[in-house]
Short mmCIF file of C-alpha atoms and ligand atoms in Angstrom, two decimals:
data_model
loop_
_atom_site.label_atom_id
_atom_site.label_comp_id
_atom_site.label_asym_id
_atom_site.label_seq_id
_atom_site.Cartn_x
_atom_site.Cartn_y
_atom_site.Cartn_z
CA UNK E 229 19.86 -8.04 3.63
CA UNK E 230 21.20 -11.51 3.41
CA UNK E 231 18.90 -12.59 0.50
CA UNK E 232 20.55 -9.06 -1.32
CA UNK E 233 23.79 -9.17 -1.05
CA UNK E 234 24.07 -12.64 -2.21
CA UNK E 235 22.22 -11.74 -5.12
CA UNK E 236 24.52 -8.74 -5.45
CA UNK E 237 27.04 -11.48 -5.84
CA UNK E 238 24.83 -13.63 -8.29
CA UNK E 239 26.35 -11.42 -11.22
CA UNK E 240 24.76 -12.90 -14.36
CA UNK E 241 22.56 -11.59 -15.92
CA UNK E 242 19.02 -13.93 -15.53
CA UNK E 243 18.42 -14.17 -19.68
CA UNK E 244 21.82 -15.31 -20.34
CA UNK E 245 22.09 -19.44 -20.95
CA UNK E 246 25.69 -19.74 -19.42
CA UNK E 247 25.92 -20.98 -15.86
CA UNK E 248 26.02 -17.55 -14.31
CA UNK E 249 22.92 -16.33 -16.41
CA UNK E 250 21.45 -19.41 -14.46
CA UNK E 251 22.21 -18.80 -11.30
CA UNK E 252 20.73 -15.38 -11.49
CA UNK E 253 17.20 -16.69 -12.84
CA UNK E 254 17.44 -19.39 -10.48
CA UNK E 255 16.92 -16.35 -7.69
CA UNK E 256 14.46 -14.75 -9.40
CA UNK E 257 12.71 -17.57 -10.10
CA UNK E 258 12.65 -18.59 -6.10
CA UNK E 259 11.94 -15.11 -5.51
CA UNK E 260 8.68 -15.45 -7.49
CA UNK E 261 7.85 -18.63 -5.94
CA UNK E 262 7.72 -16.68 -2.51
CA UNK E 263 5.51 -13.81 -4.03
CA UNK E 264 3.03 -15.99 -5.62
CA UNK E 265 2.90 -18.03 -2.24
CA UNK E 266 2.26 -14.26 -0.24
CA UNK E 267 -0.56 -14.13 -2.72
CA UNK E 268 -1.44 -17.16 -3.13
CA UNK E 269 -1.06 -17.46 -7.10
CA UNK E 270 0.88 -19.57 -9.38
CA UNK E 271 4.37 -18.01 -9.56
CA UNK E 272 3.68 -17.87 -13.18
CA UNK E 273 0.87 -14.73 -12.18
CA UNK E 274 3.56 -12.42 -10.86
CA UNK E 275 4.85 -9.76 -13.04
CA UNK E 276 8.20 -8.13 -11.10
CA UNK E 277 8.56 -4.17 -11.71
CA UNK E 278 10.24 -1.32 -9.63
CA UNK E 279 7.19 -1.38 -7.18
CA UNK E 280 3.80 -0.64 -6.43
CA UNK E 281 3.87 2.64 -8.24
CA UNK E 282 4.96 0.91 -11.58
CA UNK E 283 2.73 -2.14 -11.38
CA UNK E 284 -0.50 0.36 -10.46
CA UNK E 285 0.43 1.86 -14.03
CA UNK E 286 1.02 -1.12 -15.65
CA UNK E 287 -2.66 -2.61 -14.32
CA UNK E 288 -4.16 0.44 -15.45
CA UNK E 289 -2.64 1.41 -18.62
CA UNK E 290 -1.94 -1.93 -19.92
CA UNK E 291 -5.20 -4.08 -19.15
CA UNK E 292 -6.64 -2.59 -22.40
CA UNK E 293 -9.96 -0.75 -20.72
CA UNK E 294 -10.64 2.17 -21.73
CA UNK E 295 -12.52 3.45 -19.01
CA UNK E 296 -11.19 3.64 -15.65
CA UNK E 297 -12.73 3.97 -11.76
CA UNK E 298 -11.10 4.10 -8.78
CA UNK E 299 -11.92 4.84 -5.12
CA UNK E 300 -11.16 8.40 -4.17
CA UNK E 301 -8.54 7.46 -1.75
CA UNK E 302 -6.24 5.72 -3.70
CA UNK E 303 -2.43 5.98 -3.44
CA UNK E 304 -1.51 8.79 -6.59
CA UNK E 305 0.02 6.14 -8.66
CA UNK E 306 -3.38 4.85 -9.23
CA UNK E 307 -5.15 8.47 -9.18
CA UNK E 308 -2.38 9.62 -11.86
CA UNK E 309 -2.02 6.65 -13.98
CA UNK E 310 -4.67 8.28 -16.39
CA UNK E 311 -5.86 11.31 -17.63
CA UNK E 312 -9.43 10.20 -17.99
CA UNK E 313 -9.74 8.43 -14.21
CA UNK E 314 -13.35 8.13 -12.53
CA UNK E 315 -13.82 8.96 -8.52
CA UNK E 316 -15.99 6.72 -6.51
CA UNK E 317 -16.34 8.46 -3.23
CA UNK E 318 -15.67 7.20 0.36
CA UNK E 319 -18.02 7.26 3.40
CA UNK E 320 -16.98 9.57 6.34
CA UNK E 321 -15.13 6.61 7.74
CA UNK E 322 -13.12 6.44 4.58
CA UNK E 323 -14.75 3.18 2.92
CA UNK E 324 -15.96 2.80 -0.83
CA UNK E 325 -19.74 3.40 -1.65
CA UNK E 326 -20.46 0.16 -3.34
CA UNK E 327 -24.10 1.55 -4.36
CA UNK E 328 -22.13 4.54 -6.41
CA UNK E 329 -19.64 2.00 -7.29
CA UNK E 330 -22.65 -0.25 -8.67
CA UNK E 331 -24.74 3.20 -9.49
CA UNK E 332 -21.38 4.47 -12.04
CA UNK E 333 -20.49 1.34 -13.72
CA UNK E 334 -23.33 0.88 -16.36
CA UNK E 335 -22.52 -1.76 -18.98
CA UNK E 336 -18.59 -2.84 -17.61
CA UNK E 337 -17.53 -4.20 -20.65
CA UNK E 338 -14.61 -1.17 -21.14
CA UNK E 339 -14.16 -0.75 -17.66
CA UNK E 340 -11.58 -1.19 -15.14
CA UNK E 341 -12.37 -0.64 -11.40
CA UNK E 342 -9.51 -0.22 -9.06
CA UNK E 343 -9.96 -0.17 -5.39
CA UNK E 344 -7.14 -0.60 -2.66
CA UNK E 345 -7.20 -3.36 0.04
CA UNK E 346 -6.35 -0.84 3.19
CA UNK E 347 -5.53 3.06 2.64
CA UNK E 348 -2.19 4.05 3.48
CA UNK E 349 -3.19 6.82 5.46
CA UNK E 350 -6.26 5.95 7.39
CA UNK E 351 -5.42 1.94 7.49
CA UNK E 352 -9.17 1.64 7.07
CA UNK E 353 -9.88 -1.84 5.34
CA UNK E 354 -12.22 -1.75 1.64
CA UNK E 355 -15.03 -4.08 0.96
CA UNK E 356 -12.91 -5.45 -2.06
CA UNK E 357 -14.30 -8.82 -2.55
CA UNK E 358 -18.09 -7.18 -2.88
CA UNK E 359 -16.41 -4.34 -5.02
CA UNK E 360 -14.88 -7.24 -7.09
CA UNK E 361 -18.11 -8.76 -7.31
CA UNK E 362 -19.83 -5.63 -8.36
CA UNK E 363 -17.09 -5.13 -11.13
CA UNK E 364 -17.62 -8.40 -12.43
CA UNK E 365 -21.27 -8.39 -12.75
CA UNK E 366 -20.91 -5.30 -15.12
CA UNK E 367 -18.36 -7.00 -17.14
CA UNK E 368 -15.77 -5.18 -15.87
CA UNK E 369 -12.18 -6.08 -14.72
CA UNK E 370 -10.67 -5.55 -11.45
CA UNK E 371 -7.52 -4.33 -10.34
CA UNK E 372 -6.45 -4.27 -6.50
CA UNK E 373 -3.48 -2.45 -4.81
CA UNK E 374 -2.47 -4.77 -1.85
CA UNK E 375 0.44 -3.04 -1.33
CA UNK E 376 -0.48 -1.72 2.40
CA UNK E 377 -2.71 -5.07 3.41
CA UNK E 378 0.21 -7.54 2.68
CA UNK E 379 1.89 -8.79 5.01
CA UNK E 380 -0.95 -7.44 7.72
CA UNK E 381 -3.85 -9.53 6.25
CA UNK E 382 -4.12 -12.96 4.61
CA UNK E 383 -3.55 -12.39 0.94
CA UNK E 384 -5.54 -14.38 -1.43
CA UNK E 385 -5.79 -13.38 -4.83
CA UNK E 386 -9.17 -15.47 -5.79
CA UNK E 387 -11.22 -14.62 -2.69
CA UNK E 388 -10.39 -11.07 -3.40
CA UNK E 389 -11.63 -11.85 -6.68
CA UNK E 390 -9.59 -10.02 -8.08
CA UNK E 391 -7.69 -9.93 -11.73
CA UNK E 392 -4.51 -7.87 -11.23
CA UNK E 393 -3.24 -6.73 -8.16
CA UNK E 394 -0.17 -4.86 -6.95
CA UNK E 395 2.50 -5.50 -4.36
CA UNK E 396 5.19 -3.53 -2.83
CA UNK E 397 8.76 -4.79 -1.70
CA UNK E 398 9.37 -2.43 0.86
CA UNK E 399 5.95 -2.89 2.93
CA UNK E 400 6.34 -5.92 3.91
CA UNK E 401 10.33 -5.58 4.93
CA UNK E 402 11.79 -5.79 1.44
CA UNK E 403 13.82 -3.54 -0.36
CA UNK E 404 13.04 -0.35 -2.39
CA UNK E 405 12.47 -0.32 -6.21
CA UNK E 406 11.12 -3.66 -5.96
CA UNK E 407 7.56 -4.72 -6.63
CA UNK E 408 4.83 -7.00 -8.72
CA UNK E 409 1.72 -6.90 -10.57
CA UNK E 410 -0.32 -10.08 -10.01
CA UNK E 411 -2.05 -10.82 -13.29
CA UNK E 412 -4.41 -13.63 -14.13
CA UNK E 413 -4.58 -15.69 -17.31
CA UNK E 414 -7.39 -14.00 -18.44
CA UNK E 415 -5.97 -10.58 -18.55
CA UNK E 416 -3.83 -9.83 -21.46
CA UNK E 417 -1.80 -6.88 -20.17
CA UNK E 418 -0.32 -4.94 -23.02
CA UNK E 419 3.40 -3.95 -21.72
CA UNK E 420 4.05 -0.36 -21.10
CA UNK E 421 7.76 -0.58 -20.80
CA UNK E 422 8.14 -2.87 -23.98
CA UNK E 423 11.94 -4.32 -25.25
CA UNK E 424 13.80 -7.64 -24.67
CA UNK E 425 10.65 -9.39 -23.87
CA UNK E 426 11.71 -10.44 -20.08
CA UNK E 427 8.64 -11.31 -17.59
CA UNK E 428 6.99 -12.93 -20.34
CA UNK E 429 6.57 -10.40 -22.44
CA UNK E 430 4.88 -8.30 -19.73
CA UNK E 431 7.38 -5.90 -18.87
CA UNK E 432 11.07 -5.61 -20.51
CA UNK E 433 13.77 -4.78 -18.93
CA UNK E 434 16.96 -6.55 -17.58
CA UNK E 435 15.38 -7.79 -13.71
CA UNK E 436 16.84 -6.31 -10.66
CA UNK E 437 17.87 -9.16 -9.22
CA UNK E 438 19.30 -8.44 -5.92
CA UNK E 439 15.87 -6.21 -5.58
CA UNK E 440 13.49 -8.85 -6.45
CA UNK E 441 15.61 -11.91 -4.16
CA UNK E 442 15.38 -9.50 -1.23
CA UNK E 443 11.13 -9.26 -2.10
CA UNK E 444 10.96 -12.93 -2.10
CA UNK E 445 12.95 -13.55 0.96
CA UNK E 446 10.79 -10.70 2.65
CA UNK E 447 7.46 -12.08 0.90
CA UNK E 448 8.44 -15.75 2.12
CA UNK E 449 8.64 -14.15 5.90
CA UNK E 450 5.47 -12.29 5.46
CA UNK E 451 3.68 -15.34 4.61
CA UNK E 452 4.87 -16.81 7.82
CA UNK E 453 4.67 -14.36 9.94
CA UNK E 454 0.94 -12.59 8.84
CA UNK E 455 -0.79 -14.58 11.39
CA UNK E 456 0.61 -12.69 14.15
CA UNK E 457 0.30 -9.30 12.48
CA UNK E 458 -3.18 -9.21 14.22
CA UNK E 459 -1.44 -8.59 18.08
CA UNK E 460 0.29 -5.42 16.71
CA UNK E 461 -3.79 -3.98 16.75
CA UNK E 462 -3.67 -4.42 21.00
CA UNK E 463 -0.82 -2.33 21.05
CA UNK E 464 -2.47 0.39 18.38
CA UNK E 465 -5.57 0.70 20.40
CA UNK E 466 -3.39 1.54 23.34
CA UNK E 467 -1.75 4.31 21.75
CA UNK E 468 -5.21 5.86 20.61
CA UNK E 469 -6.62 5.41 24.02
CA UNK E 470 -3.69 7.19 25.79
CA UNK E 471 -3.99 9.86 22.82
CA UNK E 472 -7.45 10.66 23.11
CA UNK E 473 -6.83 11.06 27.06
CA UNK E 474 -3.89 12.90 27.17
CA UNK E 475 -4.38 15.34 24.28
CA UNK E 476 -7.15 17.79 24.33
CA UNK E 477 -8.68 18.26 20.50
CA UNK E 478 -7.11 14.52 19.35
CA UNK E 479 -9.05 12.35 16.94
CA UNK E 480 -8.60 9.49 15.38
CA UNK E 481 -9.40 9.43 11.44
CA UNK E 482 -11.74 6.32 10.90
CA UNK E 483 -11.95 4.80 13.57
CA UNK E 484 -15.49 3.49 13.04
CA UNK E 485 -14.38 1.20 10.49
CA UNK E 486 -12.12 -2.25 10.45
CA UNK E 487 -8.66 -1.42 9.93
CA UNK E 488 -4.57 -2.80 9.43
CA UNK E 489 -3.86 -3.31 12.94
CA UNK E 490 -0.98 -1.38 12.69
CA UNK E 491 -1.57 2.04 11.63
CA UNK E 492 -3.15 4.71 13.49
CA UNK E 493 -4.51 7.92 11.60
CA UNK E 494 -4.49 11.19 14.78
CA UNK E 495 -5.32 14.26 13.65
CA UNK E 496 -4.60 17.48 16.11
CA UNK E 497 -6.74 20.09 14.20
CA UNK E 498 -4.75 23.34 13.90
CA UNK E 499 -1.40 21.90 13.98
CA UNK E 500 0.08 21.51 10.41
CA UNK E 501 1.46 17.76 10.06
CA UNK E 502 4.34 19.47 8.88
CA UNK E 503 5.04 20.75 12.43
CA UNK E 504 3.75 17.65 14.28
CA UNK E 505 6.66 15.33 12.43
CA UNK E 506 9.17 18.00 12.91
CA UNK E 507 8.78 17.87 16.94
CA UNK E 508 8.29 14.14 16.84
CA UNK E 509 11.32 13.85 14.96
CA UNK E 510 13.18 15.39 17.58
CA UNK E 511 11.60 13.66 19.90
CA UNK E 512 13.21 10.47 18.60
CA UNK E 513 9.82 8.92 16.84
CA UNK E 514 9.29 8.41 12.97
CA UNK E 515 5.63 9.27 11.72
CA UNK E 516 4.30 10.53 8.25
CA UNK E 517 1.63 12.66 6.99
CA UNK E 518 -0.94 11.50 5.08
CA UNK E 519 1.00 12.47 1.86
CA UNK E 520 4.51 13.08 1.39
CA UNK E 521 5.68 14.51 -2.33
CA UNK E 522 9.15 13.56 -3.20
CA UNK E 523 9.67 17.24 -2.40
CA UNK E 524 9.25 16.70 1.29
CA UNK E 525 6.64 19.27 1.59
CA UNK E 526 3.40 18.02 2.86
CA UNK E 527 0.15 18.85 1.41
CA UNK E 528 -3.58 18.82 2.71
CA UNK E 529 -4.23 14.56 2.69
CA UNK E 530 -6.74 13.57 -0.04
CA UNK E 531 -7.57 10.89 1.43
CA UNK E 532 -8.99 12.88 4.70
CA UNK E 533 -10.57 15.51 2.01
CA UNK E 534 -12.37 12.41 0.36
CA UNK E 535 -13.48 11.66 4.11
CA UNK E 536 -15.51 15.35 4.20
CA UNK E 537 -12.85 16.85 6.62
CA UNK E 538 -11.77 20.28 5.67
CA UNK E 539 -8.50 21.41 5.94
CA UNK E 540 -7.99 22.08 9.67
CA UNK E 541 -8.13 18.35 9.77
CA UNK E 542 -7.02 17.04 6.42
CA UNK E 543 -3.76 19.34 6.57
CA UNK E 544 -3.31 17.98 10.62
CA UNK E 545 -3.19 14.51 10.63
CA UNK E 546 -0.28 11.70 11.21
CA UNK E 547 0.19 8.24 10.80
CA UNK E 548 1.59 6.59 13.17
CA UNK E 549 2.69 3.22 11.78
CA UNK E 550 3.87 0.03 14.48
CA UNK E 551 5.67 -2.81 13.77
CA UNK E 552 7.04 -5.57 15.59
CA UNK E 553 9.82 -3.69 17.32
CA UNK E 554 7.44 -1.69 19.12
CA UNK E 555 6.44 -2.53 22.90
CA UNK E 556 4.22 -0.72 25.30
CA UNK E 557 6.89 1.48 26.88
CA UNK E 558 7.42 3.22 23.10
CA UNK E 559 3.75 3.94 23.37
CA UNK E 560 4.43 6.13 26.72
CA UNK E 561 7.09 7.60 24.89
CA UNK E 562 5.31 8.72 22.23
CA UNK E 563 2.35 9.82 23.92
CA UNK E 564 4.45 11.98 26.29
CA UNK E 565 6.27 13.56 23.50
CA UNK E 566 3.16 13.95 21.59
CA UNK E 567 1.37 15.60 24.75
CA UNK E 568 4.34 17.74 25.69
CA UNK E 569 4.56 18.95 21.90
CA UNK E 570 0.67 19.85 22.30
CA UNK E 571 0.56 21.56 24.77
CA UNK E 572 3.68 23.73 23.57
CA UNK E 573 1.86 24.05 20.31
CA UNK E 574 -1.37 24.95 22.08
CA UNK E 575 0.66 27.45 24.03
CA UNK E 576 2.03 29.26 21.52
CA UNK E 577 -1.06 29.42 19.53
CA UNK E 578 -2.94 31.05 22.33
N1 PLP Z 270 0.14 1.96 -3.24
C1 PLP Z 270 0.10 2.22 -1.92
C2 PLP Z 270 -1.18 2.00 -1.19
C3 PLP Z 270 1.22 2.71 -1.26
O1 PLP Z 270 1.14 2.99 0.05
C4 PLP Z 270 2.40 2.92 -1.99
C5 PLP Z 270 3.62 3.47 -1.37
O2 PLP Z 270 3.60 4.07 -0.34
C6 PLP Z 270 2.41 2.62 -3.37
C7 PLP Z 270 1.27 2.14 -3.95
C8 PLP Z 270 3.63 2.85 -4.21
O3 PLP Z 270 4.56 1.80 -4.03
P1 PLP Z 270 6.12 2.06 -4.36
O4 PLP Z 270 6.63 2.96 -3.28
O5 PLP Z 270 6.73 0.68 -4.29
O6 PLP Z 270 6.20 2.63 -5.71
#
């Protein structure tokens, strides 16, 4: 908030040469400093945009490939960023099939494969350096969305091995309507939104500077703080313990496979998601569906469908997402709300 509202005060506009123009690139420029350090690139890599949606797109759209595969659990700004997009399925614990990956590619040379570092549903974690190295072998190029693994894993754009990859301001503590594409040298990216020529050429538009200074003063914490992010996972497997025990019917959606250690997947098959928030909400805690539409209305998770769970799971599941606020007493909240909630639910359905 501090890093924003001085920028809010920073009025210039970052292309002009007067002093104030300068003051405002000076923040964007130390912005992008911070970014590139979160993923460990030269700050010249980072491409700013209005957020992970936009910078999926412009990876997609603008690497110049005109064939494009993606993991079937992808966020929907990767799913919809083409007409002519290519599924890779996922195992029952939600991970890419490298050997369909490998099987689908053929000769890479037109190719772009896109897989995510953790799902924003499940949390489950993706092989993406071997997926990376799979792409590469075929000639293709590979794209990463980091967006839910920053600030929860180390970030490092060469081990990934990966050629553009796509950050989000507001996962890691940032503001909204800020975001980056990470591109390598190699990679010319054709601009989507094209004008004035700012970010290099990469993506026009005046920047939004108070957006992008709170990013890099939220990027420059997550790199700091990412080592810890690890205890949060002691904390999520007490919550899933005390789940499973207290609530008849409760599973937890991949849990046979590594995952962020802060987000926990439950489904509670018969019980739209809809209806779990709703009494959760009331109950005082904040949880999501798998999918929430910008009309509110929550739809059967793709992600869980991609997993081979029908609907009386993939329309019943909640993620419950911790952070460093949370201590062990919110967990007995929760789980007593939860259980009371279930067992009203359970009543009524009976
Ligand atoms: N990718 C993933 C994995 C996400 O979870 C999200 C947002 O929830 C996005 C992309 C989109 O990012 P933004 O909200 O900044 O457009």
């Amino acid at each position: 908030m501090e890093a924003v509202s001085h920028a809010l005060g920073a009025w210039g506009n970052p292309s002009s040469v007067h002093s104030y123009g300068r003051a405002a690139r000076r923040i964007v420029e130390d912005s992008r400093r911070h970014v590139g350090g979160l993923a460990g690139v030269d700050p010249a890599a980072v491409v700013f945009t209005s957020g992970g949606t936009e910078a999926n797109n412009l990876a997609l759209r603008g690497c110049g490939r005109a064939r494009i595969l993606v993991s079937a659990i992808e966020h929907l700004s990767v799913l919809e960023a083409a007409n002519n997009i290519e599924l890779i399925p996922v195992d029952e614990n939600g991970v890419v099939d490298l050997k369909a990956l490998q099987a689908t590619l053929g000769d890479g040379g037109d190719t772009v494969v896109s897989v995510m570092l953790a799902n924003n549903e499940t949390g489950v974690i993706q092989p993406v350096s071997r997926a990376a190295a799979l792409a590469h072998e075929a000639g293709a190029l590979f794209h990463c969305d980091a967006v839910q693994g920053a600030g929860r894993l180390k970030l490092d754009f060469s081990t990934l091995g990966a050629d553009l990859m796509t950050l989000s301001a507001h996962k890691i503590g940032g503001p909204k309507g800020a975001g980056a594409l990470i591109a390598a040298d190699h990679v010319q990216l054709g601009a989507i939104n094209r004008g004035g020529g700012q970010e290099r050429g990469r993506r026009s538009g005046t920047e939004n500077v108070p957006g992008i200074a709170g990013f890099g003063a939220a990027a420059e914490q997550a790199s700091a703080e990412v080592a810890s992010a690890g205890n949060l996972a002691a904390l999520r497997d007490r919550l899933e313990e005390r789940v499973l025990a207290e609530i008849p019917g409760a599973r937890i959606v991949g849990a046979g496979a590594a995952r962020l250690p802060n987000t926990s997947c439950i489904a509670l098959p018969g019980i739209s998601a809809e209806t779990q928030i709703m009494a959760l909400d009331l109950a005082g805690f904040a949880v999501s569906a798998g999918s929430a539409c910008s009309s509110g209305k929550v739809k059967p998770s793709h992600v869980l469908a991609a997993m081979g769970f029908d609907n009386d799971i993939a329309a019943c599941a909640i993620r419950v997402s911790l952070g460093a606020g949370n201590s062990e007493a919110d967990i007995e909240g929760f789980v007593a709300a939860y259980r009371d909630f279930a067992k009203r639910a359970g009543a009524t359905a009976a």
